[in-house]
PDB file of C-alpha atoms and ligand atoms in Angstrom:
ATOM      1  CA  UNK A1069      17.003   0.496  16.716  1.00 49.00           C
ATOM      2  CA  UNK A1070      19.496  -2.170  17.842  1.00 58.00           C
ATOM      3  CA  UNK A1071      20.975  -4.537  15.337  1.00 63.00           C
ATOM      4  CA  UNK A1072      19.229  -7.806  16.148  1.00 67.00           C
ATOM      5  CA  UNK A1073      19.912 -10.795  13.868  1.00 71.00           C
ATOM      6  CA  UNK A1074      16.900 -12.161  11.928  1.00 78.00           C
ATOM      7  CA  UNK A1075      15.153  -8.780  12.109  1.00 81.00           C
ATOM      8  CA  UNK A1076      14.975  -6.899   8.777  1.00 85.00           C
ATOM      9  CA  UNK A1077      16.526  -3.422   8.650  1.00 89.00           C
ATOM     10  CA  UNK A1078      14.205  -0.601   9.658  1.00 91.00           C
ATOM     11  CA  UNK A1079      14.221   2.106   7.018  1.00 93.00           C
ATOM     12  CA  UNK A1080      10.943   4.012   7.225  1.00 94.00           C
ATOM     13  CA  UNK A1081       9.133   6.102   9.828  1.00 93.00           C
ATOM     14  CA  UNK A1082       6.269   3.626   9.845  1.00 93.00           C
ATOM     15  CA  UNK A1083       8.702   0.712  10.105  1.00 93.00           C
ATOM     16  CA  UNK A1084      10.283   2.199  13.231  1.00 93.00           C
ATOM     17  CA  UNK A1085       6.847   2.743  14.794  1.00 94.00           C
ATOM     18  CA  UNK A1086       5.769  -0.816  13.955  1.00 94.00           C
ATOM     19  CA  UNK A1087       9.000  -2.202  15.409  1.00 92.00           C
ATOM     20  CA  UNK A1088       8.258  -0.420  18.699  1.00 94.00           C
ATOM     21  CA  UNK A1089       4.817  -2.015  18.791  1.00 95.00           C
ATOM     22  CA  UNK A1090       6.316  -5.395  17.925  1.00 94.00           C
ATOM     23  CA  UNK A1091       8.839  -5.201  20.777  1.00 93.00           C
ATOM     24  CA  UNK A1092       6.203  -3.971  23.220  1.00 95.00           C
ATOM     25  CA  UNK A1093       4.013  -6.998  22.393  1.00 95.00           C
ATOM     26  CA  UNK A1094       7.022  -9.332  22.619  1.00 95.00           C
ATOM     27  CA  UNK A1095       8.021  -7.958  26.032  1.00 95.00           C
ATOM     28  CA  UNK A1096       4.448  -8.270  27.339  1.00 94.00           C
ATOM     29  CA  UNK A1097       4.298 -11.858  26.078  1.00 95.00           C
ATOM     30  CA  UNK A1098       7.600 -12.675  27.805  1.00 96.00           C
ATOM     31  CA  UNK A1099       6.552 -11.014  31.089  1.00 95.00           C
ATOM     32  CA  UNK A1100       3.143 -12.704  31.274  1.00 93.00           C
ATOM     33  CA  UNK A1101       4.494 -16.003  29.961  1.00 95.00           C
ATOM     34  CA  UNK A1102       7.155 -15.930  32.705  1.00 96.00           C
ATOM     35  CA  UNK A1103       4.621 -15.182  35.448  1.00 94.00           C
ATOM     36  CA  UNK A1104       2.529 -18.199  34.400  1.00 94.00           C
ATOM     37  CA  UNK A1105       5.513 -20.482  33.852  1.00 97.00           C
ATOM     38  CA  UNK A1106       7.295 -19.655  37.110  1.00 97.00           C
ATOM     39  CA  UNK A1107       3.998 -19.734  39.041  1.00 95.00           C
ATOM     40  CA  UNK A1108       3.235 -23.223  37.713  1.00 96.00           C
ATOM     41  CA  UNK A1109       6.734 -24.533  38.434  1.00 97.00           C
ATOM     42  CA  UNK A1110       6.799 -22.954  41.915  1.00 95.00           C
ATOM     43  CA  UNK A1111       3.417 -24.410  42.926  1.00 93.00           C
ATOM     44  CA  UNK A1112       4.215 -27.826  41.429  1.00 94.00           C
ATOM     45  CA  UNK A1113       7.381 -28.051  43.494  1.00 94.00           C
ATOM     46  CA  UNK A1114       5.924 -26.581  46.718  1.00 92.00           C
ATOM     47  CA  UNK A1115       2.789 -28.723  46.723  1.00 90.00           C
ATOM     48  CA  UNK A1116       4.362 -31.947  45.453  1.00 91.00           C
ATOM     49  CA  UNK A1117       2.811 -35.081  47.013  1.00 89.00           C
ATOM     50  CA  UNK A1118       5.905 -35.912  49.092  1.00 90.00           C
ATOM     51  CA  UNK A1119       6.104 -32.462  50.718  1.00 87.00           C
ATOM     52  CA  UNK A1120       4.462 -32.593  54.143  1.00 85.00           C
ATOM     53  CA  UNK A1121       5.729 -29.153  55.233  1.00 85.00           C
ATOM     54  CA  UNK A1122       2.822 -27.210  53.667  1.00 86.00           C
ATOM     55  CA  UNK A1123      -0.583 -26.343  55.065  1.00 85.00           C
ATOM     56  CA  UNK A1124      -3.236 -28.057  52.933  1.00 85.00           C
ATOM     57  CA  UNK A1125      -6.236 -27.170  55.096  1.00 85.00           C
ATOM     58  CA  UNK A1126      -8.768 -24.539  54.072  1.00 84.00           C
ATOM     59  CA  UNK A1127      -8.012 -24.406  50.279  1.00 83.00           C
ATOM     60  CA  UNK A1128      -9.077 -21.211  48.444  1.00 84.00           C
ATOM     61  CA  UNK A1129     -11.624 -21.973  45.725  1.00 87.00           C
ATOM     62  CA  UNK A1130     -12.504 -18.434  44.656  1.00 90.00           C
ATOM     63  CA  UNK A1131     -11.246 -14.903  45.192  1.00 92.00           C
ATOM     64  CA  UNK A1132     -13.048 -12.065  43.426  1.00 94.00           C
ATOM     65  CA  UNK A1133     -10.178  -9.560  43.760  1.00 94.00           C
ATOM     66  CA  UNK A1134      -7.762 -11.983  42.142  1.00 91.00           C
ATOM     67  CA  UNK A1135     -10.138 -12.800  39.316  1.00 93.00           C
ATOM     68  CA  UNK A1136     -10.816  -9.129  38.592  1.00 95.00           C
ATOM     69  CA  UNK A1137      -7.076  -8.416  38.573  1.00 93.00           C
ATOM     70  CA  UNK A1138      -6.205 -11.119  36.080  1.00 90.00           C
ATOM     71  CA  UNK A1139      -9.166 -10.193  33.892  1.00 94.00           C
ATOM     72  CA  UNK A1140      -8.976  -6.396  33.880  1.00 96.00           C
ATOM     73  CA  UNK A1141      -5.210  -5.885  33.533  1.00 94.00           C
ATOM     74  CA  UNK A1142      -4.916  -8.059  30.389  1.00 93.00           C
ATOM     75  CA  UNK A1143      -8.142  -6.515  29.037  1.00 96.00           C
ATOM     76  CA  UNK A1144      -6.778  -2.978  29.252  1.00 96.00           C
ATOM     77  CA  UNK A1145      -3.425  -4.053  27.864  1.00 95.00           C
ATOM     78  CA  UNK A1146      -5.104  -5.785  24.902  1.00 95.00           C
ATOM     79  CA  UNK A1147      -7.285  -2.720  24.200  1.00 97.00           C
ATOM     80  CA  UNK A1148      -4.258  -0.442  24.354  1.00 97.00           C
ATOM     81  CA  UNK A1149      -2.391  -2.672  21.887  1.00 96.00           C
ATOM     82  CA  UNK A1150      -5.425  -2.702  19.604  1.00 97.00           C
ATOM     83  CA  UNK A1151      -5.657   1.109  19.639  1.00 97.00           C
ATOM     84  CA  UNK A1152      -1.934   1.524  19.078  1.00 96.00           C
ATOM     85  CA  UNK A1153      -1.903  -0.987  16.184  1.00 96.00           C
ATOM     86  CA  UNK A1154      -5.033   0.489  14.574  1.00 97.00           C
ATOM     87  CA  UNK A1155      -3.393   3.936  14.579  1.00 96.00           C
ATOM     88  CA  UNK A1156      -0.251   2.571  12.874  1.00 95.00           C
ATOM     89  CA  UNK A1157      -2.380   0.682  10.338  1.00 95.00           C
ATOM     90  CA  UNK A1158      -4.337   3.827   9.484  1.00 95.00           C
ATOM     91  CA  UNK A1159      -1.089   5.815   9.071  1.00 92.00           C
ATOM     92  CA  UNK A1160      -0.120   3.473   6.229  1.00 94.00           C
ATOM     93  CA  UNK A1161      -3.434   2.567   4.601  1.00 93.00           C
ATOM     94  CA  UNK A1162      -5.918   5.397   5.249  1.00 92.00           C
ATOM     95  CA  UNK A1163      -6.403   7.597   2.157  1.00 89.00           C
ATOM     96  CA  UNK A1164      -4.755  11.032   2.233  1.00 88.00           C
ATOM     97  CA  UNK A1165      -5.231  14.182   0.226  1.00 85.00           C
ATOM     98  CA  UNK A1166      -2.008  15.211  -1.478  1.00 82.00           C
ATOM     99  CA  UNK A1167       1.338  15.995   0.094  1.00 89.00           C
ATOM    100  CA  UNK A1168       2.985  12.824  -1.182  1.00 93.00           C
ATOM    101  CA  UNK A1169       5.241  11.661  -3.988  1.00 94.00           C
ATOM    102  CA  UNK A1170       3.279   9.126  -6.021  1.00 92.00           C
ATOM    103  CA  UNK A1171       4.596   6.037  -7.790  1.00 94.00           C
ATOM    104  CA  UNK A1172       2.601   3.424  -9.680  1.00 94.00           C
ATOM    105  CA  UNK A1173       3.357  -0.267  -9.383  1.00 95.00           C
ATOM    106  CA  UNK A1174       1.931  -2.924 -11.676  1.00 93.00           C
ATOM    107  CA  UNK A1175       2.356  -6.574 -10.748  1.00 94.00           C
ATOM    108  CA  UNK A1176       2.379  -9.156 -13.498  1.00 92.00           C
ATOM    109  CA  UNK A1177       3.530 -12.750 -13.782  1.00 91.00           C
ATOM    110  CA  UNK A1178       6.352 -12.514 -12.717  1.00 91.00           C
ATOM    111  CA  UNK A1179       7.722  -9.041 -12.339  1.00 93.00           C
ATOM    112  CA  UNK A1180       7.105  -5.626 -10.863  1.00 95.00           C
ATOM    113  CA  UNK A1181       6.725  -2.712 -13.229  1.00 92.00           C
ATOM    114  CA  UNK A1182       7.087   0.739 -11.657  1.00 92.00           C
ATOM    115  CA  UNK A1183       6.216   4.144 -13.137  1.00 91.00           C
ATOM    116  CA  UNK A1184       7.163   7.582 -11.841  1.00 91.00           C
ATOM    117  CA  UNK A1185       4.968  10.637 -12.523  1.00 88.00           C
ATOM    118  CA  UNK A1186       7.608  12.191 -14.777  1.00 85.00           C
ATOM    119  CA  UNK A1187       7.574   9.102 -16.980  1.00 82.00           C
ATOM    120  CA  UNK A1188      10.616   7.221 -15.670  1.00 86.00           C
ATOM    121  CA  UNK A1189      10.005   3.465 -15.631  1.00 86.00           C
ATOM    122  CA  UNK A1190      11.746   0.724 -13.714  1.00 89.00           C
ATOM    123  CA  UNK A1191      11.442  -3.060 -13.643  1.00 90.00           C
ATOM    124  CA  UNK A1192      11.901  -5.018 -10.405  1.00 93.00           C
ATOM    125  CA  UNK A1193      13.527  -1.990  -8.848  1.00 93.00           C
ATOM    126  CA  UNK A1194      11.845   0.992  -7.282  1.00 94.00           C
ATOM    127  CA  UNK A1195      13.828   4.136  -6.561  1.00 94.00           C
ATOM    128  CA  UNK A1196      12.456   6.434  -3.872  1.00 95.00           C
ATOM    129  CA  UNK A1197      13.503   9.645  -2.128  1.00 95.00           C
ATOM    130  CA  UNK A1198      14.501   9.569   1.554  1.00 95.00           C
ATOM    131  CA  UNK A1199      12.545  11.743   3.970  1.00 93.00           C
ATOM    132  CA  UNK A1200       9.473  12.217   1.809  1.00 94.00           C
ATOM    133  CA  UNK A1201       5.986  10.759   2.172  1.00 95.00           C
ATOM    134  CA  UNK A1202       5.408   8.314  -0.695  1.00 96.00           C
ATOM    135  CA  UNK A1203       2.142   6.933  -1.994  1.00 95.00           C
ATOM    136  CA  UNK A1204       2.430   3.632  -3.845  1.00 95.00           C
ATOM    137  CA  UNK A1205      -0.521   2.884  -6.094  1.00 94.00           C
ATOM    138  CA  UNK A1206      -0.654  -0.888  -6.688  1.00 95.00           C
ATOM    139  CA  UNK A1207      -2.577  -2.880  -9.264  1.00 94.00           C
ATOM    140  CA  UNK A1208      -2.161  -6.240 -11.002  1.00 93.00           C
ATOM    141  CA  UNK A1209      -2.370  -7.075 -14.660  1.00 90.00           C
ATOM    142  CA  UNK A1210      -3.253 -10.750 -14.142  1.00 91.00           C
ATOM    143  CA  UNK A1211      -3.566 -12.575 -10.809  1.00 94.00           C
ATOM    144  CA  UNK A1212      -3.342 -11.389  -7.207  1.00 95.00           C
ATOM    145  CA  UNK A1213       0.179 -10.500  -6.080  1.00 96.00           C
ATOM    146  CA  UNK A1214       1.323  -8.700  -2.960  1.00 96.00           C
ATOM    147  CA  UNK A1215       3.858  -5.886  -2.940  1.00 96.00           C
ATOM    148  CA  UNK A1216       5.959  -6.200   0.185  1.00 95.00           C
ATOM    149  CA  UNK A1217       8.930  -4.221   1.537  1.00 95.00           C
ATOM    150  CA  UNK A1218       9.996  -5.740   4.885  1.00 93.00           C
ATOM    151  CA  UNK A1219      12.431  -2.905   5.703  1.00 94.00           C
ATOM    152  CA  UNK A1220       9.467  -0.492   5.642  1.00 94.00           C
ATOM    153  CA  UNK A1221       7.102  -3.012   7.325  1.00 94.00           C
ATOM    154  CA  UNK A1222       4.534  -2.483   4.558  1.00 94.00           C
ATOM    155  CA  UNK A1223       2.733  -4.689   2.103  1.00 93.00           C
ATOM    156  CA  UNK A1224      -0.303  -4.314  -0.079  1.00 95.00           C
ATOM    157  CA  UNK A1225      -2.190  -6.706  -2.336  1.00 95.00           C
ATOM    158  CA  UNK A1226      -1.901  -6.081  -6.066  1.00 95.00           C
ATOM    159  CA  UNK A1227      -5.404  -6.990  -7.213  1.00 94.00           C
ATOM    160  CA  UNK A1228      -6.540  -7.080 -10.845  1.00 90.00           C
ATOM    161  CA  UNK A1229      -9.173  -4.427 -11.519  1.00 86.00           C
ATOM    162  CA  UNK A1230      -8.642  -2.040  -8.643  1.00 88.00           C
ATOM    163  CA  UNK A1231      -6.062   0.395  -7.310  1.00 91.00           C
ATOM    164  CA  UNK A1232      -4.788  -0.157  -3.784  1.00 93.00           C
ATOM    165  CA  UNK A1233      -2.731   2.434  -1.970  1.00 94.00           C
ATOM    166  CA  UNK A1234      -0.250   2.628   0.831  1.00 95.00           C
ATOM    167  CA  UNK A1235       1.725   5.508   2.323  1.00 96.00           C
ATOM    168  CA  UNK A1236       5.126   5.535   3.990  1.00 96.00           C
ATOM    169  CA  UNK A1237       8.200   7.697   4.471  1.00 96.00           C
ATOM    170  CA  UNK A1238      11.553   6.040   3.727  1.00 96.00           C
ATOM    171  CA  UNK A1239      14.204   7.390   6.087  1.00 95.00           C
ATOM    172  CA  UNK A1240      17.532   5.683   5.362  1.00 93.00           C
ATOM    173  CA  UNK A1241      19.212   5.700   1.949  1.00 94.00           C
ATOM    174  CA  UNK A1242      20.170   2.195   0.904  1.00 94.00           C
ATOM    175  CA  UNK A1243      18.925  -0.904  -0.879  1.00 94.00           C
ATOM    176  CA  UNK A1244      16.191  -3.097   0.493  1.00 94.00           C
ATOM    177  CA  UNK A1245      14.399  -6.279  -0.501  1.00 93.00           C
ATOM    178  CA  UNK A1246      11.195  -6.199  -2.450  1.00 94.00           C
ATOM    179  CA  UNK A1247       9.040  -9.335  -2.456  1.00 94.00           C
ATOM    180  CA  UNK A1248       5.846 -10.739  -3.866  1.00 96.00           C
ATOM    181  CA  UNK A1249       4.143 -12.249  -0.836  1.00 95.00           C
ATOM    182  CA  UNK A1250       1.110 -13.867  -2.456  1.00 94.00           C
ATOM    183  CA  UNK A1251       1.559 -17.192  -4.245  1.00 95.00           C
ATOM    184  CA  UNK A1252       0.961 -16.267  -7.879  1.00 94.00           C
ATOM    185  CA  UNK A1253       2.195 -19.184  -9.975  1.00 92.00           C
ATOM    186  CA  UNK A1254       5.321 -21.093 -10.960  1.00 92.00           C
ATOM    187  CA  UNK A1255       7.800 -18.251 -10.657  1.00 93.00           C
ATOM    188  CA  UNK A1256       6.298 -16.564  -7.602  1.00 95.00           C
ATOM    189  CA  UNK A1257       9.618 -17.024  -5.776  1.00 93.00           C
ATOM    190  CA  UNK A1258      11.413 -15.154  -8.559  1.00 92.00           C
ATOM    191  CA  UNK A1259       9.095 -12.165  -8.366  1.00 94.00           C
ATOM    192  CA  UNK A1260      11.547 -10.215  -6.272  1.00 94.00           C
ATOM    193  CA  UNK A1261      13.408  -6.962  -6.613  1.00 94.00           C
ATOM    194  CA  UNK A1262      15.006  -4.061  -4.880  1.00 94.00           C
ATOM    195  CA  UNK A1263      13.862  -0.799  -3.383  1.00 95.00           C
ATOM    196  CA  UNK A1264      16.553   1.818  -3.640  1.00 94.00           C
ATOM    197  CA  UNK A1265      16.308   4.857  -1.393  1.00 95.00           C
ATOM    198  CA  UNK A1266      18.352   7.888  -2.427  1.00 94.00           C
ATOM    199  CA  UNK A1267      18.923  11.167  -0.580  1.00 95.00           C
ATOM    200  CA  UNK A1268      16.441  13.778  -1.851  1.00 93.00           C
ATOM    201  CA  UNK A1269      18.980  15.661  -3.984  1.00 92.00           C
ATOM    202  CA  UNK A1270      20.411  12.555  -5.620  1.00 92.00           C
ATOM    203  CA  UNK A1271      16.885  11.312  -6.218  1.00 93.00           C
ATOM    204  CA  UNK A1272      15.961  14.514  -8.057  1.00 91.00           C
ATOM    205  CA  UNK A1273      19.064  14.210 -10.225  1.00 88.00           C
ATOM    206  CA  UNK A1274      18.315  10.571 -10.932  1.00 88.00           C
ATOM    207  CA  UNK A1275      14.702  11.407 -11.812  1.00 87.00           C
ATOM    208  CA  UNK A1276      15.649  14.263 -14.109  1.00 83.00           C
ATOM    209  CA  UNK A1277      18.308  12.235 -15.872  1.00 80.00           C
ATOM    210  CA  UNK A1278      15.559   9.870 -16.941  1.00 74.00           C
ATOM    211  CA  UNK A1279      16.358   7.241 -14.371  1.00 69.00           C
ATOM    212  CA  UNK A1280      19.326   5.760 -16.153  1.00 60.00           C
ATOM    213  CA  UNK A1281      21.861   7.541 -13.974  1.00 50.00           C
ATOM    214  CA  UNK A1282      23.341   9.367 -16.970  1.00 45.00           C
ATOM    215  CA  UNK A1283      22.473  12.867 -18.058  1.00 45.00           C
ATOM    216  CA  UNK A1284      20.542  12.810 -21.330  1.00 50.00           C
ATOM    217  CA  UNK A1285      19.522  15.721 -23.494  1.00 50.00           C
ATOM    218  CA  UNK A1286      15.879  14.749 -23.746  1.00 57.00           C
ATOM    219  CA  UNK A1287      13.676  14.483 -20.715  1.00 64.00           C
ATOM    220  CA  UNK A1288      11.374  11.408 -20.711  1.00 70.00           C
ATOM    221  CA  UNK A1289       7.726  12.127 -21.464  1.00 79.00           C
ATOM    222  CA  UNK A1290       5.790  12.542 -18.200  1.00 83.00           C
ATOM    223  CA  UNK A1291       2.906  10.228 -17.348  1.00 85.00           C
ATOM    224  CA  UNK A1292       0.491  12.985 -18.446  1.00 85.00           C
ATOM    225  CA  UNK A1293       2.280  13.390 -21.758  1.00 86.00           C
ATOM    226  CA  UNK A1294       2.379   9.637 -22.284  1.00 86.00           C
ATOM    227  CA  UNK A1295      -1.334   9.669 -21.492  1.00 87.00           C
ATOM    228  CA  UNK A1296      -1.959  12.336 -24.101  1.00 87.00           C
ATOM    229  CA  UNK A1297      -0.090  10.177 -26.621  1.00 86.00           C
ATOM    230  CA  UNK A1298      -2.047   7.060 -25.658  1.00 86.00           C
ATOM    231  CA  UNK A1299      -5.234   9.145 -25.989  1.00 87.00           C
ATOM    232  CA  UNK A1300      -4.308   9.655 -29.642  1.00 85.00           C
ATOM    233  CA  UNK A1301      -2.866   6.237 -30.421  1.00 86.00           C
ATOM    234  CA  UNK A1302      -5.844   4.394 -28.929  1.00 86.00           C
ATOM    235  CA  UNK A1303      -8.210   6.663 -30.864  1.00 84.00           C
ATOM    236  CA  UNK A1304      -9.933   8.168 -27.801  1.00 86.00           C
ATOM    237  CA  UNK A1305      -9.609  11.543 -29.523  1.00 83.00           C
ATOM    238  CA  UNK A1306     -11.931  10.455 -32.344  1.00 81.00           C
ATOM    239  CA  UNK A1307     -14.831  11.239 -30.024  1.00 83.00           C
ATOM    240  CA  UNK A1308     -13.510  12.698 -26.754  1.00 87.00           C
ATOM    241  CA  UNK A1309     -12.217  16.274 -26.637  1.00 84.00           C
ATOM    242  CA  UNK A1310     -13.203  16.569 -30.287  1.00 81.00           C
ATOM    243  CA  UNK A1311     -15.532  19.483 -31.036  1.00 80.00           C
ATOM    244  CA  UNK A1312     -16.518  17.823 -34.328  1.00 79.00           C
ATOM    245  CA  UNK A1313     -17.279  14.435 -32.799  1.00 79.00           C
ATOM    246  CA  UNK A1314     -20.028  12.493 -34.571  1.00 77.00           C
ATOM    247  CA  UNK A1315     -21.332  11.155 -31.254  1.00 80.00           C
ATOM    248  CA  UNK A1316     -22.272  12.956 -28.085  1.00 81.00           C
ATOM    249  CA  UNK A1317     -19.633  12.225 -25.437  1.00 83.00           C
ATOM    250  CA  UNK A1318     -19.187  13.280 -21.793  1.00 83.00           C
ATOM    251  CA  UNK A1319     -16.844  16.177 -21.070  1.00 82.00           C
ATOM    252  CA  UNK A1320     -13.561  14.720 -19.844  1.00 85.00           C
ATOM    253  CA  UNK A1321     -12.067  18.035 -18.795  1.00 85.00           C
ATOM    254  CA  UNK A1322     -14.031  18.157 -15.544  1.00 84.00           C
ATOM    255  CA  UNK A1323     -14.378  14.429 -14.930  1.00 87.00           C
ATOM    256  CA  UNK A1324     -11.667  13.800 -12.358  1.00 87.00           C
ATOM    257  CA  UNK A1325     -12.867  14.496  -8.839  1.00 85.00           C
ATOM    258  CA  UNK A1326     -16.411  15.320  -9.935  1.00 87.00           C
ATOM    259  CA  UNK A1327     -19.676  13.614  -9.028  1.00 88.00           C
ATOM    260  CA  UNK A1328     -20.905  11.551 -11.959  1.00 88.00           C
ATOM    261  CA  UNK A1329     -24.639  10.981 -12.385  1.00 88.00           C
ATOM    262  CA  UNK A1330     -25.289   7.601 -13.954  1.00 88.00           C
ATOM    263  CA  UNK A1331     -28.068   6.539 -16.310  1.00 84.00           C
ATOM    264  CA  UNK A1332     -29.487   4.249 -13.599  1.00 85.00           C
ATOM    265  CA  UNK A1333     -29.755   7.141 -11.115  1.00 85.00           C
ATOM    266  CA  UNK A1334     -26.691   6.334  -9.020  1.00 88.00           C
ATOM    267  CA  UNK A1335     -24.039   8.969  -8.357  1.00 89.00           C
ATOM    268  CA  UNK A1336     -20.395   7.881  -8.312  1.00 89.00           C
ATOM    269  CA  UNK A1337     -17.128   9.712  -7.815  1.00 89.00           C
ATOM    270  CA  UNK A1338     -15.019  10.400 -10.907  1.00 87.00           C
ATOM    271  CA  UNK A1339     -11.896   8.880  -9.390  1.00 87.00           C
ATOM    272  CA  UNK A1340      -9.114   6.573 -10.611  1.00 87.00           C
ATOM    273  CA  UNK A1341     -11.224   3.431 -10.304  1.00 87.00           C
ATOM    274  CA  UNK A1342     -14.171   4.968 -12.150  1.00 89.00           C
ATOM    275  CA  UNK A1343     -11.985   6.195 -15.024  1.00 88.00           C
ATOM    276  CA  UNK A1344     -10.239   2.833 -15.252  1.00 88.00           C
ATOM    277  CA  UNK A1345     -13.513   0.929 -15.329  1.00 88.00           C
ATOM    278  CA  UNK A1346     -14.971   3.294 -17.909  1.00 87.00           C
ATOM    279  CA  UNK A1347     -12.011   2.661 -20.225  1.00 88.00           C
ATOM    280  CA  UNK A1348     -12.021  -1.114 -19.872  1.00 87.00           C
ATOM    281  CA  UNK A1349     -15.737  -1.715 -19.378  1.00 86.00           C
ATOM    282  CA  UNK A1350     -17.563   1.406 -20.529  1.00 87.00           C
ATOM    283  CA  UNK A1351     -21.015  -0.171 -20.279  1.00 85.00           C
ATOM    284  CA  UNK A1352     -20.674  -0.764 -16.520  1.00 86.00           C
ATOM    285  CA  UNK A1353     -21.420   2.798 -15.398  1.00 88.00           C
ATOM    286  CA  UNK A1354     -22.909   4.873 -18.187  1.00 88.00           C
ATOM    287  CA  UNK A1355     -23.280   8.589 -17.531  1.00 86.00           C
ATOM    288  CA  UNK A1356     -26.853   9.899 -17.434  1.00 86.00           C
ATOM    289  CA  UNK A1357     -27.897  11.416 -20.752  1.00 84.00           C
ATOM    290  CA  UNK A1358     -25.424   9.460 -22.889  1.00 85.00           C
ATOM    291  CA  UNK A1359     -25.736   6.272 -24.924  1.00 83.00           C
ATOM    292  CA  UNK A1360     -23.537   3.251 -24.135  1.00 83.00           C
ATOM    293  CA  UNK A1361     -21.723   3.487 -27.463  1.00 83.00           C
ATOM    294  CA  UNK A1362     -18.111   3.436 -26.363  1.00 86.00           C
ATOM    295  CA  UNK A1363     -16.230   0.229 -27.284  1.00 83.00           C
ATOM    296  CA  UNK A1364     -14.362  -1.626 -24.568  1.00 86.00           C
ATOM    297  CA  UNK A1365     -10.607  -1.245 -24.312  1.00 85.00           C
ATOM    298  CA  UNK A1366     -10.179  -4.479 -22.363  1.00 84.00           C
ATOM    299  CA  UNK A1367      -7.190  -6.231 -23.898  1.00 81.00           C
ATOM    300  CA  UNK A1368      -6.443  -3.153 -26.009  1.00 84.00           C
ATOM    301  CA  UNK A1369      -5.185  -0.640 -23.468  1.00 86.00           C
ATOM    302  CA  UNK A1370      -2.489  -2.011 -21.147  1.00 85.00           C
ATOM    303  CA  UNK A1371      -2.444  -1.266 -17.414  1.00 85.00           C
ATOM    304  CA  UNK A1372       0.492   1.065 -18.088  1.00 86.00           C
ATOM    305  CA  UNK A1373      -1.581   2.976 -20.631  1.00 88.00           C
ATOM    306  CA  UNK A1374      -4.573   3.102 -18.287  1.00 89.00           C
ATOM    307  CA  UNK A1375      -2.393   4.717 -15.606  1.00 88.00           C
ATOM    308  CA  UNK A1376      -1.101   7.189 -18.217  1.00 89.00           C
ATOM    309  CA  UNK A1377      -4.628   7.986 -19.419  1.00 90.00           C
ATOM    310  CA  UNK A1378      -5.779   8.578 -15.842  1.00 89.00           C
ATOM    311  CA  UNK A1379      -2.840  10.947 -15.284  1.00 88.00           C
ATOM    312  CA  UNK A1380      -3.822  12.781 -18.461  1.00 90.00           C
ATOM    313  CA  UNK A1381      -7.523  13.029 -17.554  1.00 88.00           C
ATOM    314  CA  UNK A1382      -6.523  14.166 -14.050  1.00 87.00           C
ATOM    315  CA  UNK A1383      -4.368  16.904 -15.576  1.00 87.00           C
ATOM    316  CA  UNK A1384      -7.306  18.093 -17.699  1.00 87.00           C
ATOM    317  CA  UNK A1385      -9.399  18.600 -14.577  1.00 84.00           C
ATOM    318  CA  UNK A1386      -6.531  20.401 -12.859  1.00 79.00           C
ATOM    319  CA  UNK A1387      -6.023  22.828 -15.737  1.00 76.00           C
ATOM    320  CA  UNK A1388      -9.765  23.485 -16.067  1.00 68.00           C
ATOM    321  CA  UNK A1389      -9.861  24.322 -12.332  1.00 58.00           C
ATOM    322  CA  UNK A1390      -7.258  27.024 -12.918  1.00 48.00           C
ATOM    323  CA  UNK A1391      -4.137  25.068 -12.144  1.00 42.00           C
ATOM    324  CA  UNK A1392      -5.113  23.164  -9.073  1.00 41.00           C
TER     325      UNK A1392
HETATM  326 CU1  CUA B2074       3.498 -12.348  -7.692  1.00 96.15          CU
HETATM  327 CU2  CUA B2074       3.694 -14.020  -6.009  1.00 96.15          CU
END
């Protein structure tokens, strides 16, 4: 849109749509504000005490048509704005099935840690492809932060203990501000960074070069592969996916996306949040038919490792479903 000072750049599809809504609301506010202001000034001048040129007999004290007009027009306008805004909100925050490029963002005092599916990591900078739908999966390692990119008109709370998502499509290559917009301690104001949008082809090259911008011989381990390593280093493999395990453990190869029957009779979905909770607090939702014998990995597995383990467990389910 036009280059208006004090307005952040608009660099995503959603940002452009939100800007249109913003200007529509601003114009409505100016139009209605002007009608009221000029009406008040006009009447104050015309009916001032010293003006004897006006007819003051027979004052109107009610008029149904007028009242309906000034009630119904604003009502319909407000409902239309609500519907329009709700649609834009859902475009960004309603869950979607696939079709996106996913990145993981972990907030911690006081930095942003970003992970790409192929294993590339970045700190306080997030590199994204232009023209592609992106899902950002946000979580916090300590207190509540908020991940905000004004140029895309998006922000999402980074909450400890749960994954939050948002979806958007960056459109213009360039560099944009990244902020924490939830007061999170002494250095909250320093918890800033950059979002870098690259054209699709450049992005692919950058991703394959391991993120450093230089071509290296060895590809970084993907999130799945890092997850498989963490699975070993944390000792998960002593029991899970071990045919000779001394204890009876649930089958992880079909966990992701399945319905999990719990010991207390509830049924939950085997999604990211369930897997995360079962790693960090295994006693919370014990699978029916199994004993609560797994130790907690709270304070042992980092949020980075949890994301890697989830990617690994997800990949197990995908390969046991025949590739997808
Ligand atoms: Cu993190 Cu404010």
